mmCIF file of C-alpha atoms in Angstrom:
data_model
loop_
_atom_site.group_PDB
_atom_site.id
_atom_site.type_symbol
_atom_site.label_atom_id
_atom_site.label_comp_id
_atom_site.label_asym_id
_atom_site.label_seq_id
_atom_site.Cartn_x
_atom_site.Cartn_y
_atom_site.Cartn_z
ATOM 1 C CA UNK P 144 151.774 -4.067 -167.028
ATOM 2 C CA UNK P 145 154.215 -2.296 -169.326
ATOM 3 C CA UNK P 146 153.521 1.122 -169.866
ATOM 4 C CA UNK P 147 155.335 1.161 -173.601
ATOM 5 C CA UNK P 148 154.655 5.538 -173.717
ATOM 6 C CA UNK P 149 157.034 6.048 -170.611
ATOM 7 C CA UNK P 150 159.622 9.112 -171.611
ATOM 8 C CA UNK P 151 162.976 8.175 -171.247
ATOM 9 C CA UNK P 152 165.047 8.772 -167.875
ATOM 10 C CA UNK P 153 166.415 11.876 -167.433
ATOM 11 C CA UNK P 154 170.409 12.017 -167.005
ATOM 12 C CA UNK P 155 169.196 12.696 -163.363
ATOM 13 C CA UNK P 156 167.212 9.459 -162.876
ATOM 14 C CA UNK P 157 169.742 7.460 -164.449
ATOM 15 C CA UNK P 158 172.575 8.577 -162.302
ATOM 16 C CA UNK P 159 169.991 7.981 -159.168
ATOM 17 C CA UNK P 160 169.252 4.145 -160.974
ATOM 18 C CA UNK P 161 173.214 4.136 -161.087
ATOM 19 C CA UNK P 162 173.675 5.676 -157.440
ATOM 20 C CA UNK P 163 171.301 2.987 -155.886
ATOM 21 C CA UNK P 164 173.037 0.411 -158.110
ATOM 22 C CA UNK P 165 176.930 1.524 -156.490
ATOM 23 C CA UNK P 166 175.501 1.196 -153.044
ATOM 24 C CA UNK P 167 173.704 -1.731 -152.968
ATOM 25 C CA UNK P 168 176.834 -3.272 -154.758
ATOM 26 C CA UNK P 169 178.984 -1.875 -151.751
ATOM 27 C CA UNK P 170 178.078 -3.771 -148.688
ATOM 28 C CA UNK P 171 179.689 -0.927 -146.534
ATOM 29 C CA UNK P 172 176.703 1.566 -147.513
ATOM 30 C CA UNK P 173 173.669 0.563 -145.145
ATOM 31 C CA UNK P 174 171.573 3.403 -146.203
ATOM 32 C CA UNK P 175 170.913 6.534 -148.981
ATOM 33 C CA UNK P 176 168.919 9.033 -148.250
ATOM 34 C CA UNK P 177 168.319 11.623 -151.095
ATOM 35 C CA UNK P 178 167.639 15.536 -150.708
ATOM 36 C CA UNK P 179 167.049 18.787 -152.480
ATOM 37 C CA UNK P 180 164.844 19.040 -155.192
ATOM 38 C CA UNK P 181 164.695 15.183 -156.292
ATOM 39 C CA UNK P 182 163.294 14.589 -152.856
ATOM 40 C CA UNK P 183 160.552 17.610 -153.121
ATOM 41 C CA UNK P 184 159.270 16.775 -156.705
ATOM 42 C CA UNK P 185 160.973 19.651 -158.147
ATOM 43 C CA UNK P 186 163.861 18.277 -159.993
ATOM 44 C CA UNK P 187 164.607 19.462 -163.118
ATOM 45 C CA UNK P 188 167.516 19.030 -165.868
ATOM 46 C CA UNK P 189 168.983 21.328 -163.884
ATOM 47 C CA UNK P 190 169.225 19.992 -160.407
ATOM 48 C CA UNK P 191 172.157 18.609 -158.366
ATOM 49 C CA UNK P 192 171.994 15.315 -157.146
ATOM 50 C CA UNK P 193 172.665 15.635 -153.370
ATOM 51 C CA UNK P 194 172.252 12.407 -151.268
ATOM 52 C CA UNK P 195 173.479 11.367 -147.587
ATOM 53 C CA UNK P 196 175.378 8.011 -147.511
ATOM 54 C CA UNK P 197 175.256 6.367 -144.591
ATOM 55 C CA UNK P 198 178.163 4.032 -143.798
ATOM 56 C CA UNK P 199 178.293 0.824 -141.749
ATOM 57 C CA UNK P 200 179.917 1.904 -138.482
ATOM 58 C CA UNK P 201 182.569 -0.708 -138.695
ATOM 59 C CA UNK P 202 183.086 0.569 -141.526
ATOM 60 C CA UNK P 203 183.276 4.522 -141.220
ATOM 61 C CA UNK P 204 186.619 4.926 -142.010
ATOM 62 C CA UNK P 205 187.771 2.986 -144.456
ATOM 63 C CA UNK P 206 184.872 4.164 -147.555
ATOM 64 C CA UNK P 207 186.582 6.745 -149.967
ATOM 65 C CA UNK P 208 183.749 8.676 -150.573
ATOM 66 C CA UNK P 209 185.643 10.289 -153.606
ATOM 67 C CA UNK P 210 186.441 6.809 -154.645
ATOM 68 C CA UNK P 211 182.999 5.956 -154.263
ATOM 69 C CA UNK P 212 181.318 8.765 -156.037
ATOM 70 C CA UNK P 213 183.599 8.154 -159.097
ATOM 71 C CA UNK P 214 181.999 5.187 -159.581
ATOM 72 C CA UNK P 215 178.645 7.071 -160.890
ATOM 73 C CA UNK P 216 180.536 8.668 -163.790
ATOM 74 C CA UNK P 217 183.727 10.702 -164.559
ATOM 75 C CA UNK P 218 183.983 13.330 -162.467
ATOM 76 C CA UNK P 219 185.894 16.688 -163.477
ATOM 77 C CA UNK P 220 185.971 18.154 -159.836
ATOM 78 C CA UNK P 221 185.796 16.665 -156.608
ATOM 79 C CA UNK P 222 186.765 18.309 -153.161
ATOM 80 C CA UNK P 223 185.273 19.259 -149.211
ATOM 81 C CA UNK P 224 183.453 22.505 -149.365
ATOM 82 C CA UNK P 225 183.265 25.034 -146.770
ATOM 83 C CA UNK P 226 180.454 22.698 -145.004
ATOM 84 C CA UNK P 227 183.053 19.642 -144.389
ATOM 85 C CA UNK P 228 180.468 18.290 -148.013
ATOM 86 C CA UNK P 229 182.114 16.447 -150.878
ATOM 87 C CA UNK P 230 180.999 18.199 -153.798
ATOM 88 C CA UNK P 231 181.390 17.070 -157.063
ATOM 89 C CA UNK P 232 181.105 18.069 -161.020
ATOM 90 C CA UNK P 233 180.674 15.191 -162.960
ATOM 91 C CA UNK P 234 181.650 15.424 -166.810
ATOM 92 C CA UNK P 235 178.322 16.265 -167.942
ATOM 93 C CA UNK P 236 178.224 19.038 -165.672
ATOM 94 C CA UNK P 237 175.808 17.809 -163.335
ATOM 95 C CA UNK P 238 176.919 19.202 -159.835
ATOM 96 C CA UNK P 239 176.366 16.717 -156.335
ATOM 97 C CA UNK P 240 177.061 17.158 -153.039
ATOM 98 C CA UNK P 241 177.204 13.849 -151.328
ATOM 99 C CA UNK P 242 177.333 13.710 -147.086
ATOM 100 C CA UNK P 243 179.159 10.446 -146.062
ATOM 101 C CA UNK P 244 177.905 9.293 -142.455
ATOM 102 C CA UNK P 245 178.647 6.643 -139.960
ATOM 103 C CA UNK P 246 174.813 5.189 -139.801
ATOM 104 C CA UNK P 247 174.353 4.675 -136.331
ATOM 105 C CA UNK P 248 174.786 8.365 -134.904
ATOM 106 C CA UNK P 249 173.943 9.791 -138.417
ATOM 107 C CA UNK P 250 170.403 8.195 -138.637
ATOM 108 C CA UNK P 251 169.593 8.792 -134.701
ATOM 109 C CA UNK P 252 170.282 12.472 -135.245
ATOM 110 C CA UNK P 253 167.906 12.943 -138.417
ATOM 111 C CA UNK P 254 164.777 12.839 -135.165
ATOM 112 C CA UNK P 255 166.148 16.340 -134.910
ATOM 113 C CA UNK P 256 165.620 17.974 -138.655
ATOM 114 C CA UNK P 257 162.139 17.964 -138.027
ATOM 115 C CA UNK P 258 160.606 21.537 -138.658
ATOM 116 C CA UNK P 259 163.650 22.071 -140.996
ATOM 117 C CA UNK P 260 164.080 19.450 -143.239
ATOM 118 C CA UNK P 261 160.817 18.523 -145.400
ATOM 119 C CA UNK P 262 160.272 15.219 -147.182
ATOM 120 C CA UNK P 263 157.286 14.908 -148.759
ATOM 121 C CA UNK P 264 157.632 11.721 -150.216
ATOM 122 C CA UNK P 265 160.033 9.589 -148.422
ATOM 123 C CA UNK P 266 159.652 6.706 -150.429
ATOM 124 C CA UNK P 267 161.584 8.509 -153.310
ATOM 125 C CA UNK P 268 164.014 9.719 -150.469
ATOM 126 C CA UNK P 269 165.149 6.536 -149.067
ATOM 127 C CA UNK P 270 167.076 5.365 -152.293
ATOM 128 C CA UNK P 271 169.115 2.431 -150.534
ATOM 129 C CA UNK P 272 168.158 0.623 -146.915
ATOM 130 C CA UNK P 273 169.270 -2.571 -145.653
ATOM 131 C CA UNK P 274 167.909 -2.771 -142.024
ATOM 132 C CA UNK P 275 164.864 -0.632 -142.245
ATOM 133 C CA UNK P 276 166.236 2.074 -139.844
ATOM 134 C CA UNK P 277 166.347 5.131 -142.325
ATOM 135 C CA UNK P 278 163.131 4.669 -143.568
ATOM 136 C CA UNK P 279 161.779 4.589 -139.526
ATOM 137 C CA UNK P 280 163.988 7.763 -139.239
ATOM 138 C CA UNK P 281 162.706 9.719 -142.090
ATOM 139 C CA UNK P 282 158.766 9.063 -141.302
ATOM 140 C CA UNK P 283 158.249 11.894 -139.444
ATOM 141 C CA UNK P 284 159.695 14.188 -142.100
ATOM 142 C CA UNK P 285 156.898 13.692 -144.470
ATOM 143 C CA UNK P 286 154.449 15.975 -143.222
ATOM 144 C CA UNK P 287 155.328 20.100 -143.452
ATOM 145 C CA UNK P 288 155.845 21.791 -139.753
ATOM 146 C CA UNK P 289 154.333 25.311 -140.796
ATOM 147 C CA UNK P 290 156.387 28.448 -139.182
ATOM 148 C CA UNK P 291 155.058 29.327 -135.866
ATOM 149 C CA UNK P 292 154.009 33.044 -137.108
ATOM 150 C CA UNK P 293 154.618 35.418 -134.117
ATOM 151 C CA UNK P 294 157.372 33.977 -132.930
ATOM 152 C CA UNK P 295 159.115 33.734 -136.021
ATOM 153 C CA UNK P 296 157.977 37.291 -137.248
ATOM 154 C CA UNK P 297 159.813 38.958 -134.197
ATOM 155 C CA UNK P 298 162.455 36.488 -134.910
ATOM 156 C CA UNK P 299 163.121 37.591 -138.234
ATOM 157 C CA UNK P 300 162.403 41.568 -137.338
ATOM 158 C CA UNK P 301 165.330 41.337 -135.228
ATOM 159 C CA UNK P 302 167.427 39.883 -138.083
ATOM 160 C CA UNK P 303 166.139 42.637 -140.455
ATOM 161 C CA UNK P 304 167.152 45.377 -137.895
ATOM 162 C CA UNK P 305 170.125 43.951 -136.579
ATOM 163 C CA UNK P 306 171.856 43.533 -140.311
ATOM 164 C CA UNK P 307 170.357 46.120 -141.930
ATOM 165 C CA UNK P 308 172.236 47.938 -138.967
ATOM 166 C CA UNK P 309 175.447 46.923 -139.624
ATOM 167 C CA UNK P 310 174.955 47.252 -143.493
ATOM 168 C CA UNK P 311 174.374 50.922 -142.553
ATOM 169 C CA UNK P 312 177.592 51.025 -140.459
ATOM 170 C CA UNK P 313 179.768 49.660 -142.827
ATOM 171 C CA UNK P 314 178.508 51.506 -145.397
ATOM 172 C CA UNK P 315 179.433 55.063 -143.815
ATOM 173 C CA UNK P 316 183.157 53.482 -143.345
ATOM 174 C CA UNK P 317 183.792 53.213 -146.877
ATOM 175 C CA UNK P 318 183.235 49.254 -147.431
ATOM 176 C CA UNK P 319 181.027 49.305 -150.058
ATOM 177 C CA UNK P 320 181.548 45.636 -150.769
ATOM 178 C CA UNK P 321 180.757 44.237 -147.615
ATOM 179 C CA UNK P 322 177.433 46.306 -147.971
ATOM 180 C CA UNK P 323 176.488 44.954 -150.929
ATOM 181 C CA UNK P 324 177.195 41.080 -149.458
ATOM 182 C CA UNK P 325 175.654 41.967 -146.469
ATOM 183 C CA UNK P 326 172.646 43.080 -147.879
ATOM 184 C CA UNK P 327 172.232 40.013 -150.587
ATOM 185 C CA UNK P 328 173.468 37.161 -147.896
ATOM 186 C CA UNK P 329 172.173 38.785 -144.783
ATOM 187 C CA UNK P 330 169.310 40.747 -145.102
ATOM 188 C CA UNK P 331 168.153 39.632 -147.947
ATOM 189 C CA UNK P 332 167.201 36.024 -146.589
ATOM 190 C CA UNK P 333 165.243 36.961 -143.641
ATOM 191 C CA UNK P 334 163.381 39.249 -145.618
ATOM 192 C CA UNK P 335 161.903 36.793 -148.138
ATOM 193 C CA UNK P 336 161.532 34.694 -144.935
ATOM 194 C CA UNK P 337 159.126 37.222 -143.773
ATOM 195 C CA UNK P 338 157.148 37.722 -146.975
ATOM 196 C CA UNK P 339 156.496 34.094 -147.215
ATOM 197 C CA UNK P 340 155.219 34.491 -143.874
ATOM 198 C CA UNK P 341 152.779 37.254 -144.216
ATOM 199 C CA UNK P 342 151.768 35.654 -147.534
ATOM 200 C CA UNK P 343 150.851 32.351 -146.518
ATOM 201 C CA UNK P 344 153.525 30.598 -148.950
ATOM 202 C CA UNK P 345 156.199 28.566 -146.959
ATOM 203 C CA UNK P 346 157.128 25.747 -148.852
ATOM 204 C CA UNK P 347 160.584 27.026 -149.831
ATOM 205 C CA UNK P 348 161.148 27.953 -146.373
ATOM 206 C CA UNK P 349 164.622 26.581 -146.297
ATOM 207 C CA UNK P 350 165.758 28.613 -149.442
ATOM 208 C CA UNK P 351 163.685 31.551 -149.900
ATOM 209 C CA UNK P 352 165.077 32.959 -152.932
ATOM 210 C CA UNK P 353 164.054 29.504 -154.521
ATOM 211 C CA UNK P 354 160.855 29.632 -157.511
ATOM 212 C CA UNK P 355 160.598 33.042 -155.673
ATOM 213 C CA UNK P 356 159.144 34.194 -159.035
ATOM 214 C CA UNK P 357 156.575 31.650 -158.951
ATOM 215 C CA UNK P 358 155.874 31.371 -155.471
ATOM 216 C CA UNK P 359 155.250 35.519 -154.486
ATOM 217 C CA UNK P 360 152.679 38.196 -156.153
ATOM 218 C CA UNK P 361 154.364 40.269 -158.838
ATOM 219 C CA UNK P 362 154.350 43.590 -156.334
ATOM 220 C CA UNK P 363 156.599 41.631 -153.655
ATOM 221 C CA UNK P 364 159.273 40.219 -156.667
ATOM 222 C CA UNK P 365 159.393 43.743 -157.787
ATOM 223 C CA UNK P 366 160.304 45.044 -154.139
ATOM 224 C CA UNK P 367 162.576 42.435 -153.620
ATOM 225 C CA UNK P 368 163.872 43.406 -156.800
ATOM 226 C CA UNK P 369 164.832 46.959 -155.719
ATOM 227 C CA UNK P 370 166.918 45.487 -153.082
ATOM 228 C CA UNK P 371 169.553 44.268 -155.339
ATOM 229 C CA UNK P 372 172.010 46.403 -157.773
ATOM 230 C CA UNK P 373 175.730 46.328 -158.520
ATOM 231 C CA UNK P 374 178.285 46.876 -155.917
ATOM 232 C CA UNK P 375 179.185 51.135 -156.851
ATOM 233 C CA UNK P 376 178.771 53.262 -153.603
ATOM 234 C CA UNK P 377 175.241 55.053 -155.018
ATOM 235 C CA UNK P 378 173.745 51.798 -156.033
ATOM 236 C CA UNK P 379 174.407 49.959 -152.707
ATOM 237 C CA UNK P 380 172.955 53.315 -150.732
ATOM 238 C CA UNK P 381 169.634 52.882 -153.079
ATOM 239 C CA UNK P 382 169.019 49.592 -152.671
ATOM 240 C CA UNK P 383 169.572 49.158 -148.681
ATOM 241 C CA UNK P 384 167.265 52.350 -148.489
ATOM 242 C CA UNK P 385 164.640 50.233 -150.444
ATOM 243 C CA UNK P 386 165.480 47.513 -148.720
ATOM 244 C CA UNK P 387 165.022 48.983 -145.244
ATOM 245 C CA UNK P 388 162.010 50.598 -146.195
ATOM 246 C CA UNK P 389 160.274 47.452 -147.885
ATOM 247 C CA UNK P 390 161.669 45.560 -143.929
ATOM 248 C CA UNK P 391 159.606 48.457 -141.961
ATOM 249 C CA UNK P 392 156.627 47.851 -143.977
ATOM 250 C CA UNK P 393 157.030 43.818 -143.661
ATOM 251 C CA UNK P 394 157.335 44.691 -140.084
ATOM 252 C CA UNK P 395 154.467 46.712 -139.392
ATOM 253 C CA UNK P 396 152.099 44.243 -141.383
ATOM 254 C CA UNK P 397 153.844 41.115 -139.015
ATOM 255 C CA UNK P 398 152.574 43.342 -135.865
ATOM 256 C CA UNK P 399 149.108 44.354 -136.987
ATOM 257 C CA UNK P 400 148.791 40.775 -137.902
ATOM 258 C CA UNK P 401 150.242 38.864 -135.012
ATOM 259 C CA UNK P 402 150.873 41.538 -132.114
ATOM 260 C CA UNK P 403 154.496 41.395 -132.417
ATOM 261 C CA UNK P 404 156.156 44.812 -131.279
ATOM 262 C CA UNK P 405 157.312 46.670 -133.713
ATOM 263 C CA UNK P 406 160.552 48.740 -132.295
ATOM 264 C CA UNK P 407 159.398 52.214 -134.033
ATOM 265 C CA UNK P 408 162.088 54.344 -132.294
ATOM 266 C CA UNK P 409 165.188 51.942 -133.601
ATOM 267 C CA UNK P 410 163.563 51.982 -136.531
ATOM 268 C CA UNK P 411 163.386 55.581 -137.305
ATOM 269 C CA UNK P 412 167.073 56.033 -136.042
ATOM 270 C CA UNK P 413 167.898 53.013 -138.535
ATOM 271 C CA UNK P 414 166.243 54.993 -141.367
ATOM 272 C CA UNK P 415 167.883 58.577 -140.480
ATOM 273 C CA UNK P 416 171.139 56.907 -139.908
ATOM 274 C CA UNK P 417 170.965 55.212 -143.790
ATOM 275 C CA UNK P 418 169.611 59.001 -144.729
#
């Protein structure tokens, strides 16, 4: 039956339709797997289209996976980022990121993303798959492995401390910039990590800057909030004060809550030694 209301496909699902279409055209390809947002639900006209390709293994090393990508539309940028990824910008400025695999080794190791990687419908992960093997592979990944709390509380303490530590330290030498990356791409991740924790909302584990908006009560966006500012000498001492601050409080909830020890004498040296 022919549903005749059906919104048109987003430039996303048509470069998907055209992704599966490439593959399955390229008898190289045994499998696609697609990630990110498109594989949670969340996509958006926003989103990047980021998909492994998994390549025969008699064929690993003769696919040009810039070659092949080209083939889903013009692209105006296409080169290996700092992860070994092919990223691309196509012309409508729809980014991707595209892994290109030999399938045997490739699909064995996915057994091990479990806990990290979630797929919670792998039906619209598995774009392309000739033998069957991805789609075995994948199963597991469709049901969320929650945090282990007190572990990963004392975990993530010791991230807080240890960073916020050497945030401090540079800071008293002068490098104001490395203070102010340290505390956004350092401290600033294990932190959220921890307030998703205590407030019961994992699902952008992975990412936790992602929908944080959406995802965490007003009063924690507003904290996290106070850890930010521009990179001038006053404004990075503020906000790794409030940051530090909001971390000891985060702390001291994680131990009432799951009798984690809470190092109070590093902690106070930490805060005199920000001032």
């Amino acid at each position: 039956m022919h549903n005749h209301h059906r919104t048109p496909p987003t430039a996303l699902e048509r470069r998907v339709e055209r992704l599966r279409e490439v593959a399955e055209a390229d008898p190289r390809v045994e499998a696609v797997l697609l990630y990110g947002s498109w594989s949670t639900g969340e996509a958006d006209a926003l989103s990047d289209l980021d998909a492994y390709v998994y390549v025969a293994d008699e064929h690993a090393g003769d696919l040009d996976g810039r070659e092949f990508v080209s083939r889903l539309g013009p692209l105006r940028l296409a080169y290996t980022n700092l992860f070994g990824i092919l990223a691309v910008v196509f012309d409508d400025l729809m980014r991707g990121e595209f892994h290109f695999e030999p399938a045997g080794p490739a699909i064995a190791e996915i057994s091990t993303w479990k806990g990290m990687i979630h797929l919670p419908d792998t039906g619209a992960a598995v774009l392309v798959d000739r033998t069957g093997r991805l789609t075995e592979a994948v199963r597991p990944l469709a049901g969320f492995v929650p945090p282990d709390p007190a572990p990963t509380a004392e975990q993530l303490m010791g991230e807080l401390a240890n960073w916020t530590l050497m945030a401090a330290h540079v800071l008293a030498r002068g490098e104001t910039a490395r203070a102010h990356a340290a505390l956004a791409t350092m401290v600033s991740p294990p932190q959220l990590k921890l307030v998703r924790l205590l407030r019961g909302s994992t699902a952008h584990w992975l990412t936790p800057s992602r929908a944080l908006e959406a995802d965490l009560p007003a009063p924690d966006v507003a904290r996290h909030t106070a850890t930010t500012g521009t990179a001038a000498p006053a404004e990075v001492h503020r906000a790794l004060a409030s940051s530090w601050a909001w971390s000891r409080e985060l702390a001291r909830e994680a131990g009432e809550r799951w009798g984690v020890d809470v190092p109070e004498g590093l902690y106070e040296e930490i805060t005199k030694l920000i001032g």
